[in-house]
């Protein structure tokens, strides 16, 4: 895929001319042909993070301290007639890197396109399942900002947004940004108790069909999603299966936005005898520890936002007030459910974008860290079944 991106850049560059080296709101480099059919843009964002949390005994609950580096993301996109390129590479803390997306596409006509490379897996609220900087339960179950090597077919018209994809395997664990089910032998930052979990998705297919329409109050969308894959076990060499189905809506009422989703998923693995099938191993690129989730569950989310335009406020163009709520009901009745609620503000002042979040969580790995490291299953730990909180400030500068 990297070679493909560089070849695309080589084709694009000779026929472009430098139109601008940006200012506050553009890309750092913008190249465009005179007829507008060829274009190359290079930009990105750097973000810093500061937080206070109610658990543990470290710098995060003993005072504000110094801001932490969050990410440096490099974005490269462009087009060449009906072909286009979209890619983002992320540098994270602890010398970790990841790919947010990296694909080339072709516009078949005004309504249909095909994309190949490291593409988004379309599902439900897409691609981000929340308003705030703090990701919510759908993301940590694999239903947000999730990419894989494969092909997407897209149809977008006034009334419909339809996406269909095929992914022969999942993205390498070393390059993941969002979590995905994975095999212990391939994941970093694991624990010996996870060593018997060797399941990987193969030949996944996704479909997302959304109906769009407009009312007097704004744009509306309702949709259905589905996913299915083999679940290959590296120890038994047997194939189980995975499926998920989802409903979602994205509704605008003047300055209000309401996003809602309901997703049911099921991992039916063929594990070795004696291995607990009720849990599935998840992990990303090792920046955070791998963790277990319930193999079957239903997760719902409801996100509310109100955007306040700012007039005569200089660089500050708008403030978004939001509340994101998500709830995971596990298949086993005697397992405690997981919940998260984030209330926050987003300050939009290009080139700056600032989030201020306050999150409450219960039985969620994100809230509690190592003290709640099995929060998505039945295991009890120091902070299981406790409401914990975190205040998070994230400042981003786009270039």
JSON list of N, CA and C in Angstrom, two decimals, residues 141 143 241-245 263-269 277-280 292-299 328-333 335-337 376-377:
[
{"chain": "A", "resi": 141, "resn": "UNK", "atom": "N", "xyz": [-15.34, -1.52, 21.12]},
{"chain": "A", "resi": 141, "resn": "UNK", "atom": "CA", "xyz": [-15.85, -2.81, 20.66]},
{"chain": "A", "resi": 141, "resn": "UNK", "atom": "C", "xyz": [-15.56, -3.03, 19.18]},
{"chain": "A", "resi": 143, "resn": "UNK", "atom": "N", "xyz": [-16.32, -0.56, 16.59]},
{"chain": "A", "resi": 143, "resn": "UNK", "atom": "CA", "xyz": [-17.31, 0.05, 15.71]},
{"chain": "A", "resi": 143, "resn": "UNK", "atom": "C", "xyz": [-17.12, 1.55, 15.57]},
{"chain": "A", "resi": 241, "resn": "UNK", "atom": "N", "xyz": [-17.24, -18.08, 13.66]},
{"chain": "A", "resi": 241, "resn": "UNK", "atom": "CA", "xyz": [-17.76, -16.97, 12.87]},
{"chain": "A", "resi": 241, "resn": "UNK", "atom": "C", "xyz": [-18.11, -15.80, 13.77]},
{"chain": "A", "resi": 242, "resn": "UNK", "atom": "N", "xyz": [-18.19, -14.64, 13.16]},
{"chain": "A", "resi": 242, "resn": "UNK", "atom": "CA", "xyz": [-18.54, -13.38, 13.82]},
{"chain": "A", "resi": 242, "resn": "UNK", "atom": "C", "xyz": [-19.61, -12.70, 13.00]},
{"chain": "A", "resi": 243, "resn": "UNK", "atom": "N", "xyz": [-20.58, -12.09, 13.68]},
{"chain": "A", "resi": 243, "resn": "UNK", "atom": "CA", "xyz": [-21.53, -11.25, 12.96]},
{"chain": "A", "resi": 243, "resn": "UNK", "atom": "C", "xyz": [-21.94, -10.08, 13.83]},
{"chain": "A", "resi": 244, "resn": "UNK", "atom": "N", "xyz": [-22.40, -9.02, 13.19]},
{"chain": "A", "resi": 244, "resn": "UNK", "atom": "CA", "xyz": [-22.94, -7.85, 13.89]},
{"chain": "A", "resi": 244, "resn": "UNK", "atom": "C", "xyz": [-24.03, -7.24, 13.03]},
{"chain": "A", "resi": 245, "resn": "UNK", "atom": "N", "xyz": [-25.06, -6.72, 13.67]},
{"chain": "A", "resi": 245, "resn": "UNK", "atom": "CA", "xyz": [-26.12, -6.00, 12.98]},
{"chain": "A", "resi": 245, "resn": "UNK", "atom": "C", "xyz": [-26.35, -4.70, 13.74]},
{"chain": "A", "resi": 263, "resn": "UNK", "atom": "N", "xyz": [-26.42, -1.71, 18.36]},
{"chain": "A", "resi": 263, "resn": "UNK", "atom": "CA", "xyz": [-25.62, -2.73, 17.68]},
{"chain": "A", "resi": 263, "resn": "UNK", "atom": "C", "xyz": [-25.63, -4.01, 18.50]},
{"chain": "A", "resi": 264, "resn": "UNK", "atom": "N", "xyz": [-25.92, -5.13, 17.85]},
{"chain": "A", "resi": 264, "resn": "UNK", "atom": "CA", "xyz": [-25.77, -6.44, 18.48]},
{"chain": "A", "resi": 264, "resn": "UNK", "atom": "C", "xyz": [-24.67, -7.19, 17.76]},
{"chain": "A", "resi": 265, "resn": "UNK", "atom": "N", "xyz": [-23.76, -7.82, 18.53]},
{"chain": "A", "resi": 265, "resn": "UNK", "atom": "CA", "xyz": [-22.64, -8.54, 17.94]},
{"chain": "A", "resi": 265, "resn": "UNK", "atom": "C", "xyz": [-22.48, -9.90, 18.63]},
{"chain": "A", "resi": 266, "resn": "UNK", "atom": "N", "xyz": [-21.81, -10.83, 17.93]},
{"chain": "A", "resi": 266, "resn": "UNK", "atom": "CA", "xyz": [-21.61, -12.18, 18.48]},
{"chain": "A", "resi": 266, "resn": "UNK", "atom": "C", "xyz": [-20.35, -12.79, 17.87]},
{"chain": "A", "resi": 267, "resn": "UNK", "atom": "N", "xyz": [-19.38, -13.15, 18.74]},
{"chain": "A", "resi": 267, "resn": "UNK", "atom": "CA", "xyz": [-18.18, -13.89, 18.34]},
{"chain": "A", "resi": 267, "resn": "UNK", "atom": "C", "xyz": [-18.37, -15.35, 18.76]},
{"chain": "A", "resi": 268, "resn": "UNK", "atom": "N", "xyz": [-18.48, -16.24, 17.80]},
{"chain": "A", "resi": 268, "resn": "UNK", "atom": "CA", "xyz": [-18.64, -17.67, 18.06]},
{"chain": "A", "resi": 268, "resn": "UNK", "atom": "C", "xyz": [-17.34, -18.37, 17.68]},
{"chain": "A", "resi": 269, "resn": "UNK", "atom": "N", "xyz": [-16.39, -18.40, 18.61]},
{"chain": "A", "resi": 269, "resn": "UNK", "atom": "CA", "xyz": [-15.05, -18.92, 18.33]},
{"chain": "A", "resi": 269, "resn": "UNK", "atom": "C", "xyz": [-14.97, -20.42, 18.56]},
{"chain": "A", "resi": 277, "resn": "UNK", "atom": "N", "xyz": [-15.25, -19.44, 26.20]},
{"chain": "A", "resi": 277, "resn": "UNK", "atom": "CA", "xyz": [-15.74, -18.86, 24.95]},
{"chain": "A", "resi": 277, "resn": "UNK", "atom": "C", "xyz": [-16.52, -17.58, 25.16]},
{"chain": "A", "resi": 278, "resn": "UNK", "atom": "N", "xyz": [-16.85, -17.24, 26.39]},
{"chain": "A", "resi": 278, "resn": "UNK", "atom": "CA", "xyz": [-17.68, -16.06, 26.64]},
{"chain": "A", "resi": 278, "resn": "UNK", "atom": "C", "xyz": [-16.90, -14.76, 26.53]},
{"chain": "A", "resi": 279, "resn": "UNK", "atom": "N", "xyz": [-15.57, -14.86, 26.33]},
{"chain": "A", "resi": 279, "resn": "UNK", "atom": "CA", "xyz": [-14.73, -13.67, 26.21]},
{"chain": "A", "resi": 279, "resn": "UNK", "atom": "C", "xyz": [-13.99, -13.69, 24.89]},
{"chain": "A", "resi": 280, "resn": "UNK", "atom": "N", "xyz": [-13.76, -12.49, 24.33]},
{"chain": "A", "resi": 280, "resn": "UNK", "atom": "CA", "xyz": [-13.01, -12.31, 23.10]},
{"chain": "A", "resi": 280, "resn": "UNK", "atom": "C", "xyz": [-11.91, -11.28, 23.33]},
{"chain": "A", "resi": 292, "resn": "UNK", "atom": "N", "xyz": [-10.18, -7.98, 27.25]},
{"chain": "A", "resi": 292, "resn": "UNK", "atom": "CA", "xyz": [-11.27, -8.86, 26.88]},
{"chain": "A", "resi": 292, "resn": "UNK", "atom": "C", "xyz": [-12.58, -8.08, 26.80]},
{"chain": "A", "resi": 293, "resn": "UNK", "atom": "N", "xyz": [-13.46, -8.53, 25.89]},
{"chain": "A", "resi": 293, "resn": "UNK", "atom": "CA", "xyz": [-14.84, -8.06, 25.87]},
{"chain": "A", "resi": 293, "resn": "UNK", "atom": "C", "xyz": [-15.75, -9.29, 25.93]},
{"chain": "A", "resi": 294, "resn": "UNK", "atom": "N", "xyz": [-17.00, -9.06, 26.30]},
{"chain": "A", "resi": 294, "resn": "UNK", "atom": "CA", "xyz": [-17.98, -10.14, 26.24]},
{"chain": "A", "resi": 294, "resn": "UNK", "atom": "C", "xyz": [-18.14, -10.58, 24.79]},
{"chain": "A", "resi": 295, "resn": "UNK", "atom": "N", "xyz": [-18.16, -11.90, 24.55]},
{"chain": "A", "resi": 295, "resn": "UNK", "atom": "CA", "xyz": [-18.24, -12.40, 23.18]},
{"chain": "A", "resi": 295, "resn": "UNK", "atom": "C", "xyz": [-19.56, -12.09, 22.51]},
{"chain": "A", "resi": 296, "resn": "UNK", "atom": "N", "xyz": [-20.60, -11.83, 23.31]},
{"chain": "A", "resi": 296, "resn": "UNK", "atom": "CA", "xyz": [-21.88, -11.45, 22.74]},
{"chain": "A", "resi": 296, "resn": "UNK", "atom": "C", "xyz": [-22.47, -10.33, 23.58]},
{"chain": "A", "resi": 297, "resn": "UNK", "atom": "N", "xyz": [-22.98, -9.33, 22.91]},
{"chain": "A", "resi": 297, "resn": "UNK", "atom": "CA", "xyz": [-23.56, -8.20, 23.64]},
{"chain": "A", "resi": 297, "resn": "UNK", "atom": "C", "xyz": [-24.31, -7.27, 22.71]},
{"chain": "A", "resi": 298, "resn": "UNK", "atom": "N", "xyz": [-24.99, -6.32, 23.32]},
{"chain": "A", "resi": 298, "resn": "UNK", "atom": "CA", "xyz": [-25.71, -5.29, 22.60]},
{"chain": "A", "resi": 298, "resn": "UNK", "atom": "C", "xyz": [-25.30, -3.94, 23.16]},
{"chain": "A", "resi": 299, "resn": "UNK", "atom": "N", "xyz": [-24.84, -3.04, 22.30]},
{"chain": "A", "resi": 299, "resn": "UNK", "atom": "CA", "xyz": [-24.39, -1.73, 22.73]},
{"chain": "A", "resi": 299, "resn": "UNK", "atom": "C", "xyz": [-25.24, -0.66, 22.07]},
{"chain": "A", "resi": 328, "resn": "UNK", "atom": "N", "xyz": [-23.49, -0.85, 27.31]},
{"chain": "A", "resi": 328, "resn": "UNK", "atom": "CA", "xyz": [-23.25, -2.21, 26.81]},
{"chain": "A", "resi": 328, "resn": "UNK", "atom": "C", "xyz": [-23.97, -3.21, 27.70]},
{"chain": "A", "resi": 329, "resn": "UNK", "atom": "N", "xyz": [-24.92, -3.92, 27.10]},
{"chain": "A", "resi": 329, "resn": "UNK", "atom": "CA", "xyz": [-25.62, -5.02, 27.76]},
{"chain": "A", "resi": 329, "resn": "UNK", "atom": "C", "xyz": [-24.96, -6.32, 27.33]},
{"chain": "A", "resi": 330, "resn": "UNK", "atom": "N", "xyz": [-24.35, -7.02, 28.29]},
{"chain": "A", "resi": 330, "resn": "UNK", "atom": "CA", "xyz": [-23.67, -8.27, 27.98]},
{"chain": "A", "resi": 330, "resn": "UNK", "atom": "C", "xyz": [-24.68, -9.42, 27.91]},
{"chain": "A", "resi": 331, "resn": "UNK", "atom": "N", "xyz": [-24.35, -10.44, 27.15]},
{"chain": "A", "resi": 331, "resn": "UNK", "atom": "CA", "xyz": [-25.29, -11.53, 26.88]},
{"chain": "A", "resi": 331, "resn": "UNK", "atom": "C", "xyz": [-25.67, -12.28, 28.15]},
{"chain": "A", "resi": 332, "resn": "UNK", "atom": "N", "xyz": [-24.73, -12.41, 29.08]},
{"chain": "A", "resi": 332, "resn": "UNK", "atom": "CA", "xyz": [-24.99, -13.15, 30.31]},
{"chain": "A", "resi": 332, "resn": "UNK", "atom": "C", "xyz": [-25.68, -12.24, 31.32]},
{"chain": "A", "resi": 333, "resn": "UNK", "atom": "N", "xyz": [-26.81, -12.66, 31.84]},
{"chain": "A", "resi": 333, "resn": "UNK", "atom": "CA", "xyz": [-27.60, -11.83, 32.74]},
{"chain": "A", "resi": 333, "resn": "UNK", "atom": "C", "xyz": [-26.88, -11.50, 34.04]},
{"chain": "A", "resi": 335, "resn": "UNK", "atom": "N", "xyz": [-23.73, -10.80, 34.36]},
{"chain": "A", "resi": 335, "resn": "UNK", "atom": "CA", "xyz": [-22.58, -9.93, 34.13]},
{"chain": "A", "resi": 335, "resn": "UNK", "atom": "C", "xyz": [-23.01, -8.47, 34.25]},
{"chain": "A", "resi": 336, "resn": "UNK", "atom": "N", "xyz": [-22.25, -7.68, 34.96]},
{"chain": "A", "resi": 336, "resn": "UNK", "atom": "CA", "xyz": [-22.57, -6.26, 35.11]},
{"chain": "A", "resi": 336, "resn": "UNK", "atom": "C", "xyz": [-22.41, -5.52, 33.77]},
{"chain": "A", "resi": 337, "resn": "UNK", "atom": "N", "xyz": [-23.33, -4.62, 33.50]},
{"chain": "A", "resi": 337, "resn": "UNK", "atom": "CA", "xyz": [-23.29, -3.87, 32.25]},
{"chain": "A", "resi": 337, "resn": "UNK", "atom": "C", "xyz": [-22.26, -2.75, 32.33]},
{"chain": "A", "resi": 376, "resn": "UNK", "atom": "N", "xyz": [-15.07, -4.98, 30.49]},
{"chain": "A", "resi": 376, "resn": "UNK", "atom": "CA", "xyz": [-16.06, -5.35, 29.48]},
{"chain": "A", "resi": 376, "resn": "UNK", "atom": "C", "xyz": [-16.49, -6.80, 29.60]},
{"chain": "A", "resi": 377, "resn": "UNK", "atom": "N", "xyz": [-16.08, -7.49, 30.66]},
{"chain": "A", "resi": 377, "resn": "UNK", "atom": "CA", "xyz": [-16.46, -8.90, 30.85]},
{"chain": "A", "resi": 377, "resn": "UNK", "atom": "C", "xyz": [-17.11, -9.04, 32.23]}
]
